[in-house]
Amino acid sequence: QKQERLTQAVTGAKTKKGLNPKLKSILIGALCVIIIVGLAAGVVVNTRRKNGTALKRADAIEVNGKTYKALDVNFYYNVFKNQYASYNQQMYATYGFTIYDADFSESLFDQTYDPETGMSWGDFILDQAVDTLYSYLILEEAGKAAGYEMPAEGLADLEETIANLEASATANGVTVGYLLSSNYGEGITLEKFREYAEREIYATYYGASVLDGFEVTQNDIDTYYSEHKTDFDVVDYRSFSYTVELPEHLDENGEAYSDEETEAEDEALIAEKLLELKNRVDAVESEDEFNKLAEEMTRGTDDEGNETEGASPEDTLSEGVSYASLTSDMQTWMFDEAREAGDTNVTSSETTLTAYYFLGRDDRSELTRSVRHILLFSDEEDEAVAEKAQSILDQWLDGDKTEESFGELAAEYTEDTGSKETNGLYEKVMPGEMVSEFDEWLYDEARQPGDTDIIFSDDYGYHIMYYVGETDTPTRDILVDSAIRDERYTAYVEQLEEQYPITEIAAGLEKIK
């Protein structure tokens, strides 16, 4: 929960608790220096950038009467550049393609990011660098003005960051100075890196204290929810789609052609098939009948002309779908207050027809649950690790079999840093918040307080589970509370931006280019 608050404090981004699935997107949020060291240390160590002296001298931005050098902005420029480049490499290694159309080994200021505006990749990343540094600077200014002092945890984070940096340099067989200058540009020394890391950590902890400090009452939550129901409710439904096969229109020479007449014929055929599908869907009287219709209507043929099976019940089911993830017409239909289970609908998009069967709308009032667990990391199923997990559970079963004794074992054995300090406890866990295997076990309808088990997840390894029980807090209240705090925090940051405006100095920023 601490890391969630820290990340959210600076960026407003949400992170799942300690057992979220492995991230596959660029993390550009709080503590990005700390995180990028882990990426860069073993991956980059590439061409040294020879512009340190010019960057040290040139002023690039001014905030609250203080100027900051191009060197400072350039550090964050390289942080983001390395992250995007690393992500591109990871995607290519995993899937055989790159997600960003840019050559990160060449100047990004000569490569177009947005064809409509002409913005270059370099300018795009430079904007992110300026914004990121600015966000830390204004939080630092506000924190110092408020008399906020770095907590002991933050100081420990700082020292751990420096230690990790030094260990990374040793592991790569280079000096710390070489590692820093190779990844972030000439002029980035250990002293400079410590300055940046300390500012980030201070700003992040201060931002988290502001976010946590807002008083949000139950009345605030209830009122906000009543005014923003579609932001929190989700729907369950079944659906299937199929494509109308249009005839090929050939001229006297056997060449395919299209004109107003053939287009009208195609439109008439689509309308006919749409009406046919609507009549069949309207006649459906149960979820089972809808699934049977889906299977029938989506059958096809393989390359050899053999009939293939149509959509299965698993294929048609969509659960926990948010308002924002639906098309505009489906938003209106799905979230209509009069919508009832069993209602059907049919839509068309060019030659694709889609049928819907509404199952229900969930207001997220289900109570959250608390659980303790002991994590033993493993990239794959491993007999030795599984045996160790069983021996730990057996040790608990041979004792007094209490929640407290389980927690003591968690403090001793768990490898999950997100819950080690709480003796393996995760409180108020929402459905879908943890990795799927963890979530399915925790929210099994038969689950009873005191239940234990060992489960394996591909993301993390072996989990020794202890179910604590339901809390008195609905999922909805947690989500609404977070949304309220986000709004207030955004307003707070906007106020800081007015109080501490930024002046960009073009000549200094040009040095980075």
Coordinates of C-alpha atoms in Angstrom, one line a residue:
Q1 CA 0.0 0.0 0.0
K2 CA 2.9 2.3 0.7
Q3 CA 4.2 2.0 -2.9
E4 CA 0.7 2.6 -4.2
R5 CA 0.4 5.8 -2.3
L6 CA 3.9 6.9 -3.3
T7 CA 3.3 6.4 -7.0
Q8 CA -0.1 7.9 -6.9
A9 CA 1.1 10.9 -5.0
V10 CA 3.2 12.3 -7.8
T11 CA 1.5 10.9 -10.9
G12 CA -2.0 10.1 -9.9
A13 CA -1.5 6.6 -11.3
K14 CA -2.9 3.6 -9.6
T15 CA -0.9 0.5 -8.8
K16 CA -2.2 -2.8 -7.6
K17 CA -1.0 -4.1 -4.3
G18 CA 2.2 -6.2 -4.0
L19 CA 1.0 -9.0 -6.2
N20 CA -0.1 -7.2 -9.3
P21 CA 0.7 -8.9 -12.7
K22 CA 4.1 -8.0 -14.2
L23 CA 4.0 -4.6 -15.8
K24 CA 4.3 -4.4 -19.5
S25 CA 4.0 -0.6 -19.9
I26 CA 6.6 2.1 -19.4
L27 CA 6.6 3.3 -15.8
I28 CA 7.0 7.0 -15.9
G29 CA 5.8 7.7 -12.4
A30 CA 7.2 8.3 -8.9
L31 CA 10.7 7.0 -8.0
C32 CA 11.5 6.6 -11.7
V33 CA 15.2 7.2 -11.0
I34 CA 15.2 4.3 -8.6
I35 CA 13.4 2.0 -11.1
I36 CA 15.4 3.0 -14.1
V37 CA 18.7 2.2 -12.4
G38 CA 17.5 -1.4 -12.3
L39 CA 16.7 -1.3 -16.1
A40 CA 19.8 0.6 -17.2
A41 CA 22.4 -1.0 -15.1
G42 CA 22.4 -4.3 -16.9
V43 CA 21.1 -3.2 -20.3
V44 CA 22.4 0.1 -21.5
V45 CA 26.0 1.1 -20.6
N46 CA 26.3 2.5 -24.1
T47 CA 27.7 5.6 -25.9
R48 CA 28.9 8.3 -23.5
R49 CA 27.3 11.7 -24.3
K50 CA 29.9 14.4 -24.6
N51 CA 27.9 17.5 -23.8
G52 CA 28.3 17.7 -20.1
T53 CA 30.1 21.0 -19.9
A54 CA 27.6 23.0 -22.0
L55 CA 24.7 21.5 -20.1
K56 CA 26.2 22.3 -16.7
R57 CA 26.5 26.0 -17.6
A58 CA 23.1 26.6 -19.4
D59 CA 20.0 27.5 -17.4
A60 CA 17.0 25.5 -18.7
I61 CA 14.1 26.3 -16.4
E62 CA 13.3 28.6 -13.6
V63 CA 10.9 27.8 -10.7
N64 CA 10.2 30.0 -7.7
G65 CA 13.1 32.2 -8.4
K66 CA 15.6 29.4 -8.7
T67 CA 17.2 28.2 -12.0
Y68 CA 17.9 24.7 -12.9
K69 CA 20.5 23.6 -15.5
A70 CA 20.1 21.9 -18.8
L71 CA 22.1 19.1 -17.2
D72 CA 19.2 18.5 -14.7
V73 CA 16.6 18.3 -17.5
N74 CA 18.8 16.2 -19.6
F75 CA 19.0 13.6 -16.9
Y76 CA 15.3 13.1 -17.0
Y77 CA 15.4 13.2 -20.8
N78 CA 17.8 10.2 -20.8
V79 CA 15.7 8.5 -18.1
F80 CA 12.7 8.5 -20.4
K81 CA 14.7 7.8 -23.6
N82 CA 16.2 4.8 -21.9
Q83 CA 12.8 3.5 -20.7
Y84 CA 11.2 3.8 -24.2
A85 CA 14.3 2.2 -25.8
S86 CA 14.3 -0.6 -23.3
Y87 CA 10.6 -1.2 -23.7
N88 CA 11.0 -1.4 -27.5
Q89 CA 13.8 -3.9 -27.1
Q90 CA 11.7 -6.0 -24.6
M91 CA 8.7 -6.0 -27.0
Y92 CA 10.9 -7.1 -29.9
A93 CA 12.6 -9.8 -27.9
T94 CA 9.2 -11.1 -26.7
Y95 CA 6.9 -10.6 -29.7
G96 CA 9.1 -9.9 -32.6
F97 CA 8.1 -6.3 -33.2
T98 CA 8.8 -2.8 -31.8
I99 CA 6.0 -0.7 -30.4
Y100 CA 7.6 2.7 -31.0
D101 CA 8.5 3.8 -34.5
A102 CA 11.7 5.4 -33.5
D103 CA 15.4 4.5 -33.7
F104 CA 16.7 5.3 -30.2
S105 CA 20.4 4.9 -31.3
E106 CA 20.0 8.1 -33.4
S107 CA 18.9 11.7 -32.5
L108 CA 15.3 11.7 -31.7
F109 CA 14.9 15.3 -32.6
D110 CA 15.2 14.3 -36.2
Q111 CA 12.4 11.7 -36.0
T112 CA 8.7 12.5 -36.2
Y113 CA 6.5 11.5 -33.3
D114 CA 3.3 13.2 -34.3
P115 CA 2.8 13.6 -38.1
E116 CA -0.1 16.0 -37.6
T117 CA 1.8 18.5 -35.5
G118 CA 5.3 17.7 -36.7
M119 CA 6.5 17.1 -33.1
S120 CA 9.6 15.1 -33.0
W121 CA 10.3 12.2 -30.6
G122 CA 12.9 14.3 -29.0
D123 CA 10.5 17.1 -28.2
F124 CA 7.9 14.7 -27.0
I125 CA 10.4 13.1 -24.5
L126 CA 11.9 16.5 -23.6
D127 CA 8.4 17.7 -22.6
Q128 CA 8.0 14.7 -20.3
A129 CA 11.4 15.4 -18.8
V130 CA 10.6 19.0 -18.0
D131 CA 7.2 18.1 -16.6
T132 CA 8.6 15.4 -14.4
L133 CA 11.4 17.6 -13.0
Y134 CA 8.9 20.4 -12.5
S135 CA 6.5 18.1 -10.6
Y136 CA 9.2 17.1 -8.1
L137 CA 10.4 20.7 -7.7
I138 CA 7.1 22.2 -6.8
L139 CA 6.3 19.4 -4.3
E140 CA 9.8 19.9 -2.8
E141 CA 9.1 23.6 -2.5
A142 CA 5.7 23.0 -1.0
G143 CA 7.0 20.4 1.4
K144 CA 9.8 22.6 2.7
A145 CA 7.4 25.6 3.1
A146 CA 5.1 23.3 5.2
G147 CA 8.1 22.2 7.3
Y148 CA 7.8 18.6 6.1
E149 CA 10.8 16.4 7.0
M150 CA 11.9 13.3 5.1
P151 CA 10.7 10.3 7.1
A152 CA 13.2 7.6 8.2
E153 CA 11.7 5.3 5.5
G154 CA 12.6 7.8 2.8
L155 CA 16.1 8.1 4.1
A156 CA 16.4 4.3 4.0
D157 CA 15.0 4.3 0.5
L158 CA 17.7 6.8 -0.5
E159 CA 20.5 4.8 0.9
E160 CA 19.1 1.6 -0.6
T161 CA 19.0 3.3 -4.0
I162 CA 22.6 4.4 -3.8
A163 CA 23.6 0.9 -2.7
N164 CA 21.7 -0.7 -5.6
L165 CA 23.4 1.7 -8.0
E166 CA 26.9 0.8 -6.7
A167 CA 26.0 -2.9 -6.8
S168 CA 24.8 -2.5 -10.4
A169 CA 28.1 -0.8 -11.4
T170 CA 30.1 -3.6 -9.8
A171 CA 28.0 -6.3 -11.5
N172 CA 28.6 -4.7 -14.9
G173 CA 32.3 -4.3 -14.2
V174 CA 32.3 -0.5 -14.5
T175 CA 32.6 2.5 -12.1
V176 CA 29.5 4.2 -10.8
G177 CA 30.5 7.4 -12.7
Y178 CA 30.8 5.5 -16.0
L179 CA 27.4 3.8 -15.4
L180 CA 25.7 7.1 -14.7
S181 CA 27.3 9.1 -17.5
S182 CA 26.7 6.3 -20.0
N183 CA 23.1 6.1 -19.2
Y184 CA 22.2 9.7 -18.3
G185 CA 24.8 11.9 -19.9
E186 CA 28.2 13.3 -19.2
G187 CA 28.2 15.3 -16.0
I188 CA 25.8 13.0 -14.0
T189 CA 28.0 12.2 -11.1
L190 CA 27.1 10.2 -8.0
E191 CA 26.6 13.5 -6.1
K192 CA 24.2 14.7 -8.8
F193 CA 22.4 11.4 -8.8
R194 CA 22.0 11.5 -5.1
E195 CA 20.6 15.0 -5.4
Y196 CA 18.0 13.9 -7.9
A197 CA 17.0 10.7 -6.0
E198 CA 16.7 12.6 -2.7
R199 CA 14.5 15.2 -4.3
E200 CA 12.3 12.6 -5.9
I201 CA 11.9 10.6 -2.7
Y202 CA 11.2 13.7 -0.6
A203 CA 8.6 14.9 -3.1
T204 CA 7.0 11.5 -3.3
Y205 CA 6.7 11.0 0.4
Y206 CA 5.4 14.6 0.8
G207 CA 2.9 14.1 -2.0
A208 CA 1.7 10.9 -0.3
S209 CA 1.3 12.7 3.0
V210 CA -0.9 15.3 1.3
L211 CA -3.0 12.6 -0.5
D212 CA -3.5 10.7 2.7
G213 CA -4.2 13.8 4.7
F214 CA -7.4 14.7 2.9
E215 CA -10.4 14.0 5.1
V216 CA -13.0 11.9 3.2
T217 CA -16.2 11.1 5.1
Q218 CA -18.7 8.4 4.3
N219 CA -21.1 11.1 3.3
D220 CA -18.5 12.4 0.8
I221 CA -18.2 8.9 -0.6
D222 CA -22.0 8.3 -0.8
T223 CA -22.6 11.7 -2.4
Y224 CA -19.8 11.3 -4.9
Y225 CA -20.9 7.9 -5.9
S226 CA -24.5 9.0 -6.5
E227 CA -23.2 11.7 -8.9
H228 CA -20.7 9.4 -10.7
K229 CA -22.3 5.9 -10.8
T230 CA -21.1 5.1 -14.2
D231 CA -17.5 5.7 -13.2
F232 CA -17.7 2.8 -10.7
D233 CA -20.4 0.4 -11.7
V234 CA -19.6 -2.5 -14.1
V235 CA -21.7 -4.7 -16.2
D236 CA -21.8 -8.4 -17.2
Y237 CA -23.1 -9.5 -20.5
R238 CA -22.8 -12.1 -23.3
S239 CA -22.1 -11.3 -26.9
F240 CA -21.1 -12.8 -30.2
S241 CA -20.3 -11.4 -33.6
Y242 CA -20.2 -12.6 -37.1
T243 CA -19.5 -11.2 -40.6
V244 CA -22.0 -11.0 -43.3
E245 CA -20.6 -12.6 -46.5
L246 CA -21.2 -10.2 -49.3
P247 CA -21.4 -11.5 -52.9
E248 CA -18.5 -10.6 -55.3
H249 CA -19.7 -8.2 -58.0
L250 CA -17.9 -9.0 -61.3
D251 CA -18.1 -7.1 -64.6
E252 CA -18.3 -8.7 -68.1
N253 CA -14.5 -9.2 -67.9
G254 CA -14.7 -11.1 -64.6
E255 CA -13.1 -8.1 -62.7
A256 CA -14.5 -7.1 -59.3
Y257 CA -16.1 -3.7 -59.3
S258 CA -18.3 -1.5 -57.1
D259 CA -20.8 1.3 -57.8
E260 CA -23.9 2.8 -56.3
E261 CA -26.0 -0.1 -57.4
T262 CA -23.7 -2.8 -55.9
E263 CA -23.3 -0.8 -52.7
A264 CA -27.1 -0.5 -52.4
E265 CA -27.4 -4.3 -52.9
D266 CA -24.8 -4.9 -50.2
E267 CA -26.5 -2.5 -47.8
A268 CA -29.8 -4.3 -48.4
L269 CA -28.3 -7.7 -47.7
I270 CA -26.7 -6.4 -44.5
A271 CA -30.0 -4.9 -43.4
E272 CA -31.8 -8.2 -44.2
K273 CA -29.2 -10.2 -42.1
L274 CA -29.5 -7.7 -39.3
L275 CA -33.2 -8.0 -39.1
E276 CA -32.9 -11.8 -39.3
L277 CA -30.5 -11.8 -36.4
K278 CA -32.6 -9.4 -34.4
N279 CA -35.6 -11.6 -34.8
R280 CA -33.7 -14.7 -33.6
V281 CA -32.2 -12.8 -30.7
D282 CA -35.5 -11.4 -29.6
A283 CA -36.9 -14.9 -29.5
V284 CA -34.2 -16.0 -27.0
E285 CA -35.7 -16.6 -23.6
S286 CA -32.7 -17.7 -21.5
E287 CA -29.0 -17.3 -21.2
D288 CA -28.6 -20.9 -22.4
E289 CA -30.6 -20.3 -25.5
F290 CA -28.4 -17.3 -26.3
N291 CA -25.3 -19.4 -26.0
K292 CA -26.7 -22.0 -28.3
L293 CA -27.6 -19.4 -30.9
A294 CA -24.1 -17.9 -30.5
E295 CA -22.5 -21.3 -31.2
E296 CA -24.8 -21.9 -34.2
M297 CA -24.3 -18.4 -35.8
T298 CA -20.5 -18.4 -35.4
R299 CA -19.7 -21.8 -36.9
G300 CA -17.3 -21.7 -39.8
T301 CA -15.2 -23.8 -42.0
D302 CA -11.4 -24.5 -42.0
D303 CA -9.1 -24.4 -45.0
E304 CA -10.2 -27.9 -46.0
G305 CA -13.9 -27.0 -45.9
N306 CA -14.6 -28.8 -42.7
E307 CA -17.1 -27.2 -40.3
T308 CA -15.6 -25.8 -37.2
E309 CA -17.3 -25.2 -33.8
G310 CA -18.8 -21.9 -33.0
A311 CA -18.4 -19.7 -29.9
S312 CA -18.4 -21.4 -26.5
P313 CA -20.1 -20.1 -23.4
E314 CA -16.7 -19.0 -22.2
D315 CA -16.2 -17.1 -25.5
T316 CA -19.4 -15.1 -25.2
L317 CA -19.0 -14.0 -21.5
S318 CA -17.8 -10.6 -20.6
E319 CA -17.6 -9.7 -16.8
G320 CA -16.8 -6.6 -14.9
V321 CA -16.9 -4.3 -18.0
S322 CA -16.6 -0.6 -17.2
Y323 CA -18.5 2.2 -18.8
A324 CA -15.3 3.7 -20.3
S325 CA -14.4 0.5 -22.2
L326 CA -17.7 0.3 -24.1
T327 CA -18.6 2.0 -27.4
S328 CA -20.8 5.1 -27.0
D329 CA -24.0 3.3 -28.2
M330 CA -23.3 0.4 -25.8
Q331 CA -22.6 2.8 -23.0
T332 CA -26.1 4.2 -23.4
W333 CA -27.7 0.8 -23.7
M334 CA -25.8 -1.1 -21.0
F335 CA -26.0 1.6 -18.4
D336 CA -29.6 2.5 -19.0
E337 CA -31.2 2.6 -15.5
A338 CA -34.1 0.5 -16.9
R339 CA -31.9 -2.2 -18.2
E340 CA -32.8 -5.7 -16.9
A341 CA -31.2 -9.1 -17.0
G342 CA -32.2 -10.9 -20.1
D343 CA -32.5 -7.8 -22.3
T344 CA -31.0 -8.2 -25.8
N345 CA -29.7 -5.9 -28.4
V346 CA -28.2 -6.2 -31.9
T347 CA -25.8 -3.8 -33.6
S348 CA -24.0 -3.5 -36.9
S349 CA -20.7 -2.0 -38.0
E350 CA -20.2 -2.3 -41.7
T351 CA -20.4 -6.1 -42.3
T352 CA -20.0 -7.1 -38.7
L353 CA -23.2 -7.9 -36.7
T354 CA -23.1 -8.3 -32.9
A355 CA -25.7 -9.6 -30.6
Y356 CA -25.8 -8.8 -26.8
Y357 CA -27.5 -10.5 -23.9
F358 CA -27.5 -8.4 -20.7
L359 CA -26.7 -10.3 -17.5
G360 CA -26.6 -7.5 -14.9
R361 CA -25.0 -4.3 -13.5
D362 CA -22.8 -4.5 -10.4
D363 CA -22.5 -1.5 -8.1
R364 CA -19.3 -2.9 -6.6
S365 CA -20.9 -3.1 -3.1
E366 CA -19.3 -6.5 -2.5
L367 CA -17.3 -6.4 0.8
T368 CA -13.5 -6.6 0.4
R369 CA -11.6 -9.4 2.1
S370 CA -8.4 -9.7 4.1
V371 CA -5.8 -12.4 3.7
R372 CA -2.4 -13.3 4.9
H373 CA 0.1 -15.2 2.7
I374 CA 3.7 -16.3 2.5
L375 CA 5.3 -16.0 -0.9
L376 CA 8.1 -18.1 -2.1
F377 CA 9.3 -16.7 -5.5
S378 CA 9.7 -19.1 -8.4
D379 CA 9.6 -18.5 -12.1
E380 CA 8.1 -21.9 -12.7
E381 CA 6.6 -24.9 -10.8
D382 CA 9.5 -26.3 -8.8
E383 CA 9.3 -29.4 -6.7
A384 CA 11.9 -28.1 -4.2
V385 CA 10.1 -24.8 -3.7
A386 CA 6.7 -26.6 -3.4
E387 CA 8.2 -28.9 -0.7
K388 CA 9.5 -25.9 1.2
A389 CA 6.0 -24.3 1.0
Q390 CA 4.4 -27.5 2.3
S391 CA 6.9 -27.7 5.1
I392 CA 6.1 -24.2 6.2
L393 CA 2.4 -24.9 6.2
D394 CA 3.0 -28.1 8.0
Q395 CA 4.9 -26.2 10.7
W396 CA 1.8 -24.0 11.2
L397 CA -0.5 -27.0 11.2
D398 CA 1.6 -28.6 13.9
G399 CA 1.3 -25.5 16.1
D400 CA -1.7 -23.7 17.5
K401 CA -3.1 -22.9 14.0
T402 CA -3.9 -19.3 14.8
E403 CA -3.8 -16.2 12.5
E404 CA -1.1 -14.8 14.8
S405 CA 1.2 -17.8 14.4
F406 CA 0.7 -17.7 10.6
G407 CA 1.7 -14.1 10.7
E408 CA 4.9 -15.0 12.6
L409 CA 5.8 -17.5 9.9
A410 CA 5.1 -14.9 7.2
A411 CA 7.5 -12.5 8.9
E412 CA 10.1 -15.1 8.9
Y413 CA 9.7 -16.7 5.5
T414 CA 7.8 -14.5 3.0
E415 CA 9.6 -13.1 0.1
D416 CA 6.9 -10.5 -0.7
T417 CA 8.3 -7.2 0.3
G418 CA 4.8 -5.7 -0.1
S419 CA 3.5 -7.5 3.0
K420 CA 6.6 -8.6 5.0
E421 CA 6.3 -5.7 7.4
T422 CA 2.6 -6.6 8.1
N423 CA 3.3 -10.3 8.7
G424 CA 1.9 -11.3 5.3
L425 CA -1.3 -9.3 5.8
Y426 CA -3.2 -7.7 2.9
E427 CA -6.3 -5.9 4.1
K428 CA -9.4 -4.8 2.1
V429 CA -8.4 -6.6 -1.0
M430 CA -10.8 -5.9 -3.9
P431 CA -12.0 -8.5 -6.4
G432 CA -9.5 -8.7 -9.3
E433 CA -6.8 -6.8 -7.5
M434 CA -4.4 -9.6 -7.1
V435 CA -3.1 -12.1 -9.7
S436 CA -5.8 -14.4 -11.0
E437 CA -4.9 -17.5 -9.0
F438 CA -4.7 -15.5 -5.8
D439 CA -7.9 -13.7 -6.6
E440 CA -9.8 -16.9 -7.5
W441 CA -8.8 -18.6 -4.2
L442 CA -9.6 -15.5 -2.1
Y443 CA -13.0 -14.9 -3.6
D444 CA -14.1 -18.5 -3.8
E445 CA -17.8 -18.6 -2.7
A446 CA -17.0 -21.5 -0.3
R447 CA -14.1 -19.6 1.4
Q448 CA -14.3 -19.6 5.2
P449 CA -12.1 -17.7 7.8
G450 CA -9.1 -19.8 8.8
D451 CA -8.9 -21.6 5.4
T452 CA -5.4 -22.4 4.3
D453 CA -3.9 -23.7 1.0
I454 CA -0.9 -23.5 -1.3
I455 CA -1.4 -22.1 -4.7
F456 CA 1.0 -21.4 -7.6
S457 CA 0.9 -18.4 -9.9
D458 CA 3.1 -18.0 -13.0
D459 CA 3.8 -14.3 -12.1
Y460 CA 5.3 -14.9 -8.6
G461 CA 5.5 -18.5 -7.5
Y462 CA 4.1 -20.3 -4.5
H463 CA 1.6 -18.6 -2.1
I464 CA 0.8 -20.2 1.2
M465 CA -2.6 -18.7 2.0
Y466 CA -4.5 -17.9 5.2
Y467 CA -8.0 -16.4 4.8
V468 CA -8.8 -13.8 7.4
G469 CA -12.3 -12.9 6.4
E470 CA -14.6 -10.2 5.0
T471 CA -14.1 -6.6 6.0
D472 CA -16.9 -4.1 6.5
T473 CA -15.6 -2.0 3.6
P474 CA -17.2 -2.4 0.1
T475 CA -15.0 -2.3 -3.0
R476 CA -17.0 0.7 -4.1
D477 CA -16.1 2.8 -1.1
I478 CA -12.3 2.2 -1.7
L479 CA -12.6 3.2 -5.3
V480 CA -14.7 6.3 -4.6
D481 CA -12.4 7.4 -1.8
S482 CA -9.5 7.1 -4.1
A483 CA -11.3 9.1 -6.8
I484 CA -12.1 11.9 -4.4
R485 CA -8.5 12.0 -3.2
D486 CA -7.3 12.1 -6.8
E487 CA -9.5 15.1 -7.6
R488 CA -8.4 17.0 -4.5
Y489 CA -4.8 16.1 -5.1
T490 CA -5.0 17.3 -8.7
A491 CA -6.5 20.6 -7.5
Y492 CA -3.7 20.9 -5.0
V493 CA -1.0 20.4 -7.6
E494 CA -2.7 22.9 -9.9
Q495 CA -2.6 25.4 -7.0
L496 CA 1.1 24.7 -6.6
E497 CA 1.6 25.3 -10.3
E498 CA 0.0 28.7 -9.9
Q499 CA 2.0 29.4 -6.8
Y500 CA 5.3 28.2 -8.4
P501 CA 5.1 28.9 -12.1
I502 CA 7.7 27.5 -14.4
T503 CA 9.7 29.5 -17.0
E504 CA 11.3 27.5 -19.7
I505 CA 14.5 29.0 -21.0
A506 CA 14.7 28.1 -24.7
A507 CA 18.5 28.6 -25.1
G508 CA 19.2 26.1 -22.3
L509 CA 16.7 23.5 -23.6
E510 CA 18.2 23.9 -27.0
K511 CA 21.5 22.6 -25.6
I512 CA 19.9 19.3 -24.9
K513 CA 18.9 19.0 -28.6

